[in-house]
């Protein structure tokens, strides 16, 4: 019997051991452990990121072909780990103020992150499902973490019920794929359909539809987006910030790997489904956000729209398209974390506020905070020369080069619709009468806001590191 190469999965093994150690620290030290466990969680996640970066070179598989490490996996893991670390840092002050600072919170985020790493490196339908469930079960608990809040409990229950439904659909899709290919391994499936005349039977196509349905739920793409607005609005804001960043990265990474690696030669047969999901997400995300009054709910519809834009690159089915998706996701995570740092700073004497109207006059009362939020809103709208423009540029160019002209045109029109509600926030901040000022910023949020703001505003000055890294990561999928 050949023993698996454990060193390939060293970051995941380290994170699993770290979770167990953090749990013991939390249990045995009992009082006043939340801050210590939170910082140790951040440290653990950053060490895992360092292990990912210094790990195996090239493409390697282990655990009987279940697990694959390549440049694509390294890129997405570092992005997901970075987003998780920032989310934990952003949550500390909020949790302390809202009396929900229990040591289990950062540990749940680390467990979810471990699930994301398994998802990103999945090279088999079995490991795909293991990773998704490890992440999802942690997210269900995190969503309902605030037990004394009816809204949070309801949001957690909705997320759990719909998540269980999506897992069932995903499993059914996996079983059909296995039934019609005779294997669950991505490489074996790829060999089955290798060649110019590769074609899938009706049974396999039905399996792919169910597979897309299950994965679309995880990234909140239409028509499996229904949980997103209620959960984003109902859960505590740090949880929303986490949900809007790291799980989206892992979900899109799995989406890409599960279709490009095993079914890359069948792109003509699943492309239409991805195009439909992409168009539906962009349109719904654009129009449904227009009348929203709650900023977290608006960001939920915004995230649905942005997933639609990211799927444009996957629909292209080319190396250039995947490169565009990776660039888009990186920029999206930076913009989102910055925006949620501002939302977490929307605190007045009587507590947190979430209504967009509360931002009135922010340009006068908190000019720097308003300026940074304006940068994020312009960037989310895709206004040049900010980072958000380049994200959309690369996915649309990939779609045009792949001959998907209608998709690119609809995407451009959806961007124009989306610009309306982002610009409305800027108008409220700078042109409406000022209300009561927000409380002073805490240092971690101010740092996150400033760093993400600088990255968003100055990306055009030196974009080559991200573009070259994304190109190397995308090419590793097509080898």
GROMACS .gro file of C-alpha atoms in nm:
model
  479
    1UNK     CA    1   0.000   0.000   0.000
    2UNK     CA    2   0.138   0.340  -0.103
    3UNK     CA    3   0.124   0.593   0.178
    4UNK     CA    4  -0.015   0.937   0.083
    5UNK     CA    5   0.223   1.230   0.059
    6UNK     CA    6   0.113   1.420   0.371
    7UNK     CA    7   0.350   1.712   0.312
    8UNK     CA    8   0.139   1.820   0.013
    9UNK     CA    9  -0.156   1.878   0.249
   10UNK     CA   10   0.060   2.029   0.529
   11UNK     CA   11  -0.131   2.364   0.544
   12UNK     CA   12  -0.463   2.181   0.593
   13UNK     CA   13  -0.315   1.941   0.850
   14UNK     CA   14  -0.164   2.236   1.040
   15UNK     CA   15  -0.496   2.421   1.040
   16UNK     CA   16  -0.684   2.112   1.165
   17UNK     CA   17  -0.435   2.068   1.453
   18UNK     CA   18  -0.454   2.444   1.526
   19UNK     CA   19  -0.835   2.423   1.556
   20UNK     CA   20  -0.808   2.144   1.815
   21UNK     CA   21  -0.543   2.337   2.012
   22UNK     CA   22  -0.753   2.657   2.004
   23UNK     CA   23  -1.057   2.467   2.130
   24UNK     CA   24  -0.858   2.333   2.423
   25UNK     CA   25  -0.720   2.678   2.505
   26UNK     CA   26  -1.074   2.819   2.500
   27UNK     CA   27  -1.220   2.543   2.716
   28UNK     CA   28  -0.946   2.520   2.980
   29UNK     CA   29  -0.873   2.891   3.023
   30UNK     CA   30  -1.249   2.966   3.041
   31UNK     CA   31  -1.271   3.338   3.123
   32UNK     CA   32  -1.132   3.618   2.906
   33UNK     CA   33  -1.004   3.392   2.630
   34UNK     CA   34  -1.189   3.538   2.331
   35UNK     CA   35  -0.928   3.800   2.239
   36UNK     CA   36  -0.640   3.554   2.283
   37UNK     CA   37  -0.814   3.284   2.075
   38UNK     CA   38  -0.905   3.543   1.808
   39UNK     CA   39  -0.545   3.659   1.763
   40UNK     CA   40  -0.418   3.300   1.773
   41UNK     CA   41  -0.676   3.215   1.504
   42UNK     CA   42  -0.548   3.499   1.286
   43UNK     CA   43  -0.191   3.377   1.347
   44UNK     CA   44  -0.289   3.018   1.256
   45UNK     CA   45  -0.454   3.129   0.932
   46UNK     CA   46  -0.150   3.339   0.835
   47UNK     CA   47   0.088   3.049   0.910
   48UNK     CA   48  -0.130   2.827   0.691
   49UNK     CA   49  -0.103   3.090   0.412
   50UNK     CA   50   0.278   3.090   0.452
   51UNK     CA   51   0.281   2.707   0.430
   52UNK     CA   52   0.070   2.725   0.113
   53UNK     CA   53   0.313   2.971  -0.047
   54UNK     CA   54   0.623   2.771   0.050
   55UNK     CA   55   0.469   2.431  -0.028
   56UNK     CA   56   0.490   2.200  -0.328
   57UNK     CA   57   0.598   2.347  -0.662
   58UNK     CA   58   0.416   2.249  -0.979
   59UNK     CA   59   0.115   2.018  -0.988
   60UNK     CA   60   0.096   1.728  -0.743
   61UNK     CA   61  -0.179   1.494  -0.623
   62UNK     CA   62  -0.209   1.281  -0.311
   63UNK     CA   63  -0.457   1.066  -0.115
   64UNK     CA   64  -0.523   0.842  -0.416
   65UNK     CA   65  -0.592   1.132  -0.654
   66UNK     CA   66  -0.849   1.293  -0.422
   67UNK     CA   67  -0.639   1.598  -0.352
   68UNK     CA   68  -0.453   1.826  -0.594
   69UNK     CA   69  -0.210   2.110  -0.532
   70UNK     CA   70  -0.123   2.347  -0.817
   71UNK     CA   71  -0.074   2.719  -0.888
   72UNK     CA   72  -0.450   2.768  -0.913
   73UNK     CA   73  -0.501   2.616  -0.567
   74UNK     CA   74  -0.219   2.825  -0.416
   75UNK     CA   75  -0.366   3.148  -0.558
   76UNK     CA   76  -0.720   3.079  -0.433
   77UNK     CA   77  -0.610   2.946  -0.092
   78UNK     CA   78  -0.400   3.255  -0.019
   79UNK     CA   79  -0.694   3.476  -0.118
   80UNK     CA   80  -0.942   3.281   0.100
   81UNK     CA   81  -0.702   3.266   0.398
   82UNK     CA   82  -0.631   3.641   0.375
   83UNK     CA   83  -1.004   3.720   0.364
   84UNK     CA   84  -1.068   3.497   0.669
   85UNK     CA   85  -0.788   3.658   0.871
   86UNK     CA   86  -0.919   4.009   0.797
   87UNK     CA   87  -1.277   3.899   0.881
   88UNK     CA   88  -1.166   3.775   1.226
   89UNK     CA   89  -0.979   4.102   1.295
   90UNK     CA   90  -1.284   4.307   1.188
   91UNK     CA   91  -1.514   4.106   1.416
   92UNK     CA   92  -1.330   4.155   1.747
   93UNK     CA   93  -1.451   4.502   1.849
   94UNK     CA   94  -1.808   4.439   1.727
   95UNK     CA   95  -1.837   4.111   1.919
   96UNK     CA   96  -1.707   4.272   2.239
   97UNK     CA   97  -1.950   4.565   2.213
   98UNK     CA   98  -2.248   4.346   2.128
   99UNK     CA   99  -2.178   4.098   2.413
  100UNK     CA  100  -2.126   3.805   2.174
  101UNK     CA  101  -1.751   3.767   2.225
  102UNK     CA  102  -1.725   3.393   2.281
  103UNK     CA  103  -1.410   3.204   2.186
  104UNK     CA  104  -1.601   2.967   1.956
  105UNK     CA  105  -1.660   3.243   1.696
  106UNK     CA  106  -1.305   3.271   1.553
  107UNK     CA  107  -1.264   2.892   1.577
  108UNK     CA  108  -1.575   2.840   1.362
  109UNK     CA  109  -1.428   3.075   1.101
  110UNK     CA  110  -1.101   2.876   1.103
  111UNK     CA  111  -1.293   2.546   1.062
  112UNK     CA  112  -1.489   2.698   0.772
  113UNK     CA  113  -1.159   2.812   0.620
  114UNK     CA  114  -1.022   2.458   0.649
  115UNK     CA  115  -1.328   2.339   0.455
  116UNK     CA  116  -1.257   2.604   0.190
  117UNK     CA  117  -0.900   2.480   0.148
  118UNK     CA  118  -1.027   2.125   0.096
  119UNK     CA  119  -1.279   2.257  -0.161
  120UNK     CA  120  -1.011   2.448  -0.351
  121UNK     CA  121  -0.783   2.141  -0.375
  122UNK     CA  122  -1.062   1.890  -0.445
  123UNK     CA  123  -0.977   1.661  -0.737
  124UNK     CA  124  -1.264   1.418  -0.689
  125UNK     CA  125  -1.639   1.437  -0.632
  126UNK     CA  126  -1.584   1.281  -0.287
  127UNK     CA  127  -1.334   1.541  -0.165
  128UNK     CA  128  -1.549   1.811  -0.328
  129UNK     CA  129  -1.844   1.713  -0.109
  130UNK     CA  130  -1.630   1.672   0.205
  131UNK     CA  131  -1.492   2.024   0.166
  132UNK     CA  132  -1.832   2.180   0.098
  133UNK     CA  133  -1.993   2.017   0.401
  134UNK     CA  134  -1.706   2.105   0.636
  135UNK     CA  135  -1.737   2.469   0.529
  136UNK     CA  136  -2.118   2.475   0.523
  137UNK     CA  137  -2.174   2.319   0.867
  138UNK     CA  138  -1.943   2.580   1.021
  139UNK     CA  139  -2.121   2.860   0.834
  140UNK     CA  140  -2.466   2.743   0.951
  141UNK     CA  141  -2.355   2.769   1.314
  142UNK     CA  142  -2.179   3.102   1.254
  143UNK     CA  143  -2.496   3.246   1.095
  144UNK     CA  144  -2.705   3.163   1.404
  145UNK     CA  145  -2.426   3.249   1.650
  146UNK     CA  146  -2.619   3.533   1.811
  147UNK     CA  147  -2.871   3.316   1.994
  148UNK     CA  148  -3.058   3.604   2.163
  149UNK     CA  149  -3.145   3.762   1.824
  150UNK     CA  150  -3.461   3.645   1.649
  151UNK     CA  151  -3.333   3.781   1.316
  152UNK     CA  152  -3.003   3.595   1.339
  153UNK     CA  153  -3.168   3.269   1.446
  154UNK     CA  154  -3.419   3.292   1.161
  155UNK     CA  155  -3.141   3.371   0.912
  156UNK     CA  156  -2.936   3.075   1.036
  157UNK     CA  157  -3.236   2.841   1.006
  158UNK     CA  158  -3.313   2.960   0.650
  159UNK     CA  159  -2.952   2.913   0.553
  160UNK     CA  160  -2.941   2.564   0.704
  161UNK     CA  161  -3.265   2.440   0.543
  162UNK     CA  162  -3.182   2.575   0.197
  163UNK     CA  163  -2.821   2.463   0.233
  164UNK     CA  164  -2.933   2.107   0.311
  165UNK     CA  165  -3.153   2.117  -0.001
  166UNK     CA  166  -2.862   2.235  -0.216
  167UNK     CA  167  -2.637   1.961  -0.072
  168UNK     CA  168  -2.898   1.703  -0.173
  169UNK     CA  169  -2.906   1.841  -0.528
  170UNK     CA  170  -2.528   1.842  -0.542
  171UNK     CA  171  -2.509   1.479  -0.424
  172UNK     CA  172  -2.770   1.374  -0.679
  173UNK     CA  173  -2.568   1.544  -0.952
  174UNK     CA  174  -2.250   1.370  -0.830
  175UNK     CA  175  -2.424   1.031  -0.832
  176UNK     CA  176  -2.545   1.084  -1.192
  177UNK     CA  177  -2.196   1.191  -1.304
  178UNK     CA  178  -2.052   0.879  -1.139
  179UNK     CA  179  -2.322   0.659  -1.292
  180UNK     CA  180  -2.257   0.780  -1.647
  181UNK     CA  181  -1.876   0.804  -1.630
  182UNK     CA  182  -1.785   0.519  -1.394
  183UNK     CA  183  -1.556   0.737  -1.183
  184UNK     CA  184  -1.560   1.023  -0.934
  185UNK     CA  185  -1.201   1.132  -1.005
  186UNK     CA  186  -1.166   1.449  -1.212
  187UNK     CA  187  -0.864   1.324  -1.409
  188UNK     CA  188  -1.031   0.995  -1.501
  189UNK     CA  189  -1.351   1.176  -1.607
  190UNK     CA  190  -1.138   1.417  -1.818
  191UNK     CA  191  -0.976   1.121  -1.999
  192UNK     CA  192  -1.321   0.973  -2.067
  193UNK     CA  193  -1.425   1.287  -2.259
  194UNK     CA  194  -1.090   1.381  -2.407
  195UNK     CA  195  -1.077   1.468  -2.776
  196UNK     CA  196  -1.242   1.686  -3.037
  197UNK     CA  197  -1.551   1.467  -3.075
  198UNK     CA  198  -1.623   1.432  -2.703
  199UNK     CA  199  -1.993   1.445  -2.620
  200UNK     CA  200  -2.205   1.389  -2.312
  201UNK     CA  201  -2.522   1.184  -2.301
  202UNK     CA  202  -2.850   1.316  -2.166
  203UNK     CA  203  -2.797   1.149  -1.828
  204UNK     CA  204  -2.461   1.317  -1.774
  205UNK     CA  205  -2.602   1.656  -1.877
  206UNK     CA  206  -2.879   1.618  -1.616
  207UNK     CA  207  -2.606   1.537  -1.362
  208UNK     CA  208  -2.415   1.851  -1.462
  209UNK     CA  209  -2.730   2.062  -1.420
  210UNK     CA  210  -2.774   1.934  -1.063
  211UNK     CA  211  -2.403   1.988  -0.998
  212UNK     CA  212  -2.433   2.349  -1.116
  213UNK     CA  213  -2.746   2.394  -0.899
  214UNK     CA  214  -2.561   2.279  -0.586
  215UNK     CA  215  -2.255   2.494  -0.655
  216UNK     CA  216  -2.464   2.797  -0.759
  217UNK     CA  217  -2.622   2.795  -0.411
  218UNK     CA  218  -2.280   2.817  -0.246
  219UNK     CA  219  -2.187   3.128  -0.448
  220UNK     CA  220  -2.545   3.270  -0.433
  221UNK     CA  221  -2.601   3.275  -0.809
  222UNK     CA  222  -2.954   3.309  -0.954
  223UNK     CA  223  -3.186   3.113  -0.933
  224UNK     CA  224  -3.036   2.975  -0.609
  225UNK     CA  225  -2.979   3.313  -0.447
  226UNK     CA  226  -3.295   3.330  -0.234
  227UNK     CA  227  -3.114   3.285   0.099
  228UNK     CA  228  -2.863   3.564   0.043
  229UNK     CA  229  -3.057   3.889   0.121
  230UNK     CA  230  -3.225   3.747   0.435
  231UNK     CA  231  -2.904   3.594   0.570
  232UNK     CA  232  -2.688   3.899   0.494
  233UNK     CA  233  -2.940   4.126   0.669
  234UNK     CA  234  -3.019   3.896   0.962
  235UNK     CA  235  -2.677   3.776   1.077
  236UNK     CA  236  -2.433   3.998   1.273
  237UNK     CA  237  -2.238   4.233   1.044
  238UNK     CA  238  -1.893   4.064   1.091
  239UNK     CA  239  -2.052   3.735   0.983
  240UNK     CA  240  -2.196   3.909   0.675
  241UNK     CA  241  -1.849   4.049   0.596
  242UNK     CA  242  -1.702   3.698   0.618
  243UNK     CA  243  -1.983   3.542   0.409
  244UNK     CA  244  -1.935   3.805   0.138
  245UNK     CA  245  -1.564   3.732   0.094
  246UNK     CA  246  -1.392   3.399   0.174
  247UNK     CA  247  -1.676   3.148   0.101
  248UNK     CA  248  -1.736   3.318  -0.236
  249UNK     CA  249  -1.369   3.263  -0.327
  250UNK     CA  250  -1.384   2.893  -0.231
  251UNK     CA  251  -1.719   2.843  -0.406
  252UNK     CA  252  -1.596   2.997  -0.731
  253UNK     CA  253  -1.269   2.802  -0.710
  254UNK     CA  254  -1.466   2.479  -0.680
  255UNK     CA  255  -1.702   2.587  -0.961
  256UNK     CA  256  -1.403   2.645  -1.188
  257UNK     CA  257  -1.215   2.327  -1.096
  258UNK     CA  258  -1.523   2.103  -1.113
  259UNK     CA  259  -1.596   2.210  -1.471
  260UNK     CA  260  -1.263   2.299  -1.631
  261UNK     CA  261  -1.065   1.993  -1.511
  262UNK     CA  262  -1.307   1.701  -1.573
  263UNK     CA  263  -1.542   1.858  -1.830
  264UNK     CA  264  -1.312   2.104  -2.010
  265UNK     CA  265  -1.361   1.930  -2.347
  266UNK     CA  266  -1.740   1.944  -2.303
  267UNK     CA  267  -1.745   2.322  -2.269
  268UNK     CA  268  -1.993   2.362  -2.557
  269UNK     CA  269  -2.244   2.146  -2.370
  270UNK     CA  270  -2.240   2.317  -2.028
  271UNK     CA  271  -2.157   2.667  -2.148
  272UNK     CA  272  -2.522   2.763  -2.213
  273UNK     CA  273  -2.620   2.683  -1.852
  274UNK     CA  274  -2.339   2.900  -1.711
  275UNK     CA  275  -2.434   3.181  -1.953
  276UNK     CA  276  -2.796   3.168  -1.833
  277UNK     CA  277  -2.694   3.170  -1.463
  278UNK     CA  278  -2.451   3.457  -1.529
  279UNK     CA  279  -2.707   3.672  -1.713
  280UNK     CA  280  -2.982   3.603  -1.456
  281UNK     CA  281  -2.745   3.693  -1.168
  282UNK     CA  282  -2.626   4.016  -1.330
  283UNK     CA  283  -2.980   4.132  -1.411
  284UNK     CA  284  -3.138   4.041  -1.077
  285UNK     CA  285  -2.842   4.177  -0.882
  286UNK     CA  286  -2.870   4.505  -1.071
  287UNK     CA  287  -3.244   4.566  -1.055
  288UNK     CA  288  -3.332   4.416  -0.714
  289UNK     CA  289  -3.081   4.636  -0.529
  290UNK     CA  290  -3.233   4.964  -0.656
  291UNK     CA  291  -3.506   4.997  -0.392
  292UNK     CA  292  -3.312   4.856  -0.095
  293UNK     CA  293  -3.297   5.073   0.216
  294UNK     CA  294  -3.080   4.843   0.429
  295UNK     CA  295  -2.713   4.862   0.328
  296UNK     CA  296  -2.642   4.496   0.415
  297UNK     CA  297  -2.935   4.385   0.201
  298UNK     CA  298  -2.809   4.607  -0.080
  299UNK     CA  299  -2.466   4.444  -0.051
  300UNK     CA  300  -2.635   4.102  -0.073
  301UNK     CA  301  -2.789   4.186  -0.411
  302UNK     CA  302  -2.460   4.349  -0.511
  303UNK     CA  303  -2.279   4.020  -0.436
  304UNK     CA  304  -2.530   3.829  -0.651
  305UNK     CA  305  -2.459   4.067  -0.939
  306UNK     CA  306  -2.083   4.039  -0.897
  307UNK     CA  307  -2.095   3.659  -0.898
  308UNK     CA  308  -2.279   3.695  -1.232
  309UNK     CA  309  -1.989   3.904  -1.366
  310UNK     CA  310  -1.733   3.650  -1.239
  311UNK     CA  311  -1.925   3.368  -1.410
  312UNK     CA  312  -1.880   3.550  -1.743
  313UNK     CA  313  -1.515   3.439  -1.733
  314UNK     CA  314  -1.610   3.076  -1.655
  315UNK     CA  315  -1.868   3.079  -1.938
  316UNK     CA  316  -1.584   3.164  -2.180
  317UNK     CA  317  -1.426   2.831  -2.079
  318UNK     CA  318  -1.078   2.951  -2.182
  319UNK     CA  319  -0.752   3.011  -1.998
  320UNK     CA  320  -0.803   3.385  -2.055
  321UNK     CA  321  -1.151   3.362  -1.903
  322UNK     CA  322  -1.026   3.185  -1.587
  323UNK     CA  323  -0.751   3.446  -1.552
  324UNK     CA  324  -1.022   3.714  -1.567
  325UNK     CA  325  -1.224   3.537  -1.294
  326UNK     CA  326  -0.921   3.521  -1.062
  327UNK     CA  327  -0.842   3.891  -1.112
  328UNK     CA  328  -1.210   3.976  -1.060
  329UNK     CA  329  -1.240   3.772  -0.739
  330UNK     CA  330  -0.926   3.924  -0.586
  331UNK     CA  331  -1.046   4.279  -0.654
  332UNK     CA  332  -1.400   4.189  -0.537
  333UNK     CA  333  -1.271   4.056  -0.203
  334UNK     CA  334  -1.063   4.372  -0.141
  335UNK     CA  335  -1.357   4.604  -0.226
  336UNK     CA  336  -1.602   4.404  -0.016
  337UNK     CA  337  -1.384   4.389   0.294
  338UNK     CA  338  -1.330   4.764   0.272
  339UNK     CA  339  -1.702   4.832   0.230
  340UNK     CA  340  -1.791   4.612   0.528
  341UNK     CA  341  -1.524   4.784   0.738
  342UNK     CA  342  -1.722   5.105   0.673
  343UNK     CA  343  -2.055   4.933   0.753
  344UNK     CA  344  -1.907   4.801   1.081
  345UNK     CA  345  -1.816   5.162   1.163
  346UNK     CA  346  -2.180   5.276   1.127
  347UNK     CA  347  -2.234   5.299   1.503
  348UNK     CA  348  -2.418   5.573   1.694
  349UNK     CA  349  -2.475   5.621   2.066
  350UNK     CA  350  -2.777   5.389   2.069
  351UNK     CA  351  -2.602   5.109   1.873
  352UNK     CA  352  -2.537   4.989   1.519
  353UNK     CA  353  -2.734   5.136   1.228
  354UNK     CA  354  -2.784   4.977   0.887
  355UNK     CA  355  -3.019   5.213   0.697
  356UNK     CA  356  -2.861   5.380   0.396
  357UNK     CA  357  -3.031   5.705   0.503
  358UNK     CA  358  -2.805   5.710   0.813
  359UNK     CA  359  -2.511   5.788   0.581
  360UNK     CA  360  -2.661   6.132   0.509
  361UNK     CA  361  -2.403   6.408   0.541
  362UNK     CA  362  -2.116   6.167   0.607
  363UNK     CA  363  -1.898   6.378   0.378
  364UNK     CA  364  -1.917   6.661   0.636
  365UNK     CA  365  -1.914   6.463   0.964
  366UNK     CA  366  -1.658   6.192   0.867
  367UNK     CA  367  -1.485   6.313   0.546
  368UNK     CA  368  -1.217   6.040   0.531
  369UNK     CA  369  -1.467   5.758   0.592
  370UNK     CA  370  -1.699   5.905   0.326
  371UNK     CA  371  -1.410   5.940   0.080
  372UNK     CA  372  -1.307   5.575   0.124
  373UNK     CA  373  -1.667   5.454   0.088
  374UNK     CA  374  -1.696   5.665  -0.229
  375UNK     CA  375  -1.387   5.487  -0.369
  376UNK     CA  376  -1.542   5.146  -0.292
  377UNK     CA  377  -1.877   5.242  -0.447
  378UNK     CA  378  -1.718   5.379  -0.765
  379UNK     CA  379  -1.501   5.068  -0.788
  380UNK     CA  380  -1.795   4.830  -0.734
  381UNK     CA  381  -1.972   5.018  -1.014
  382UNK     CA  382  -1.671   4.960  -1.241
  383UNK     CA  383  -1.566   5.323  -1.288
  384UNK     CA  384  -1.211   5.362  -1.429
  385UNK     CA  385  -0.932   5.388  -1.324
  386UNK     CA  386  -1.032   5.209  -1.003
  387UNK     CA  387  -0.968   4.837  -0.951
  388UNK     CA  388  -1.331   4.731  -1.013
  389UNK     CA  389  -1.308   4.853  -1.373
  390UNK     CA  390  -1.015   4.619  -1.447
  391UNK     CA  391  -1.198   4.321  -1.294
  392UNK     CA  392  -1.488   4.366  -1.536
  393UNK     CA  393  -1.259   4.455  -1.826
  394UNK     CA  394  -1.072   4.121  -1.813
  395UNK     CA  395  -1.384   3.901  -1.791
  396UNK     CA  396  -1.564   4.091  -2.069
  397UNK     CA  397  -1.260   4.077  -2.301
  398UNK     CA  398  -1.240   3.700  -2.240
  399UNK     CA  399  -1.611   3.664  -2.326
  400UNK     CA  400  -1.569   3.866  -2.648
  401UNK     CA  401  -1.265   3.662  -2.753
  402UNK     CA  402  -1.468   3.343  -2.691
  403UNK     CA  403  -1.745   3.474  -2.920
  404UNK     CA  404  -1.996   3.539  -2.639
  405UNK     CA  405  -2.094   3.885  -2.763
  406UNK     CA  406  -2.452   3.891  -2.622
  407UNK     CA  407  -2.319   3.795  -2.276
  408UNK     CA  408  -2.063   4.077  -2.280
  409UNK     CA  409  -2.324   4.333  -2.398
  410UNK     CA  410  -2.575   4.227  -2.128
  411UNK     CA  411  -2.295   4.248  -1.871
  412UNK     CA  412  -2.212   4.604  -1.976
  413UNK     CA  413  -2.578   4.706  -1.955
  414UNK     CA  414  -2.613   4.541  -1.612
  415UNK     CA  415  -2.309   4.740  -1.496
  416UNK     CA  416  -2.487   5.061  -1.593
  417UNK     CA  417  -2.795   4.960  -1.389
  418UNK     CA  418  -2.576   4.865  -1.092
  419UNK     CA  419  -2.399   5.202  -1.107
  420UNK     CA  420  -2.729   5.370  -1.012
  421UNK     CA  421  -2.753   5.232  -0.660
  422UNK     CA  422  -2.381   5.275  -0.589
  423UNK     CA  423  -2.398   5.639  -0.699
  424UNK     CA  424  -2.712   5.689  -0.487
  425UNK     CA  425  -2.506   5.612  -0.174
  426UNK     CA  426  -2.246   5.872  -0.280
  427UNK     CA  427  -2.525   6.128  -0.338
  428UNK     CA  428  -2.668   6.061   0.011
  429UNK     CA  429  -2.325   6.101   0.174
  430UNK     CA  430  -2.234   6.427   0.005
  431UNK     CA  431  -2.558   6.605  -0.082
  432UNK     CA  432  -2.814   6.513   0.190
  433UNK     CA  433  -2.843   6.698   0.520
  434UNK     CA  434  -2.616   6.561   0.793
  435UNK     CA  435  -2.763   6.352   1.077
  436UNK     CA  436  -2.595   6.253   1.405
  437UNK     CA  437  -2.229   6.167   1.361
  438UNK     CA  438  -2.100   5.811   1.399
  439UNK     CA  439  -1.882   5.716   1.695
  440UNK     CA  440  -1.500   5.733   1.644
  441UNK     CA  441  -1.340   5.458   1.437
  442UNK     CA  442  -1.153   5.178   1.612
  443UNK     CA  443  -0.799   5.119   1.487
  444UNK     CA  444  -0.834   4.774   1.321
  445UNK     CA  445  -1.132   4.890   1.110
  446UNK     CA  446  -0.953   5.214   1.019
  447UNK     CA  447  -0.647   5.015   0.904
  448UNK     CA  448  -0.856   4.767   0.699
  449UNK     CA  449  -1.051   5.054   0.544
  450UNK     CA  450  -0.736   5.250   0.456
  451UNK     CA  451  -0.536   4.957   0.314
  452UNK     CA  452  -0.825   4.824   0.101
  453UNK     CA  453  -0.902   5.179  -0.013
  454UNK     CA  454  -0.541   5.232  -0.126
  455UNK     CA  455  -0.533   4.896  -0.305
  456UNK     CA  456  -0.860   4.978  -0.481
  457UNK     CA  457  -0.762   5.332  -0.583
  458UNK     CA  458  -0.401   5.264  -0.685
  459UNK     CA  459  -0.434   4.920  -0.847
  460UNK     CA  460  -0.387   5.072  -1.194
  461UNK     CA  461  -0.039   5.198  -1.099
  462UNK     CA  462   0.114   4.848  -1.070
  463UNK     CA  463  -0.134   4.574  -1.172
  464UNK     CA  464   0.124   4.330  -1.316
  465UNK     CA  465   0.185   4.114  -1.000
  466UNK     CA  466  -0.184   4.019  -0.976
  467UNK     CA  467  -0.226   3.974  -1.353
  468UNK     CA  468   0.084   3.752  -1.388
  469UNK     CA  469  -0.009   3.545  -1.078
  470UNK     CA  470  -0.365   3.497  -1.209
  471UNK     CA  471  -0.231   3.397  -1.553
  472UNK     CA  472   0.004   3.135  -1.399
  473UNK     CA  473  -0.278   3.003  -1.179
  474UNK     CA  474  -0.519   2.975  -1.474
  475UNK     CA  475  -0.263   2.801  -1.698
  476UNK     CA  476  -0.207   2.528  -1.434
  477UNK     CA  477  -0.569   2.415  -1.484
  478UNK     CA  478  -0.519   2.356  -1.856
  479UNK     CA  479  -0.199   2.148  -1.834
   0.00000   0.00000   0.00000
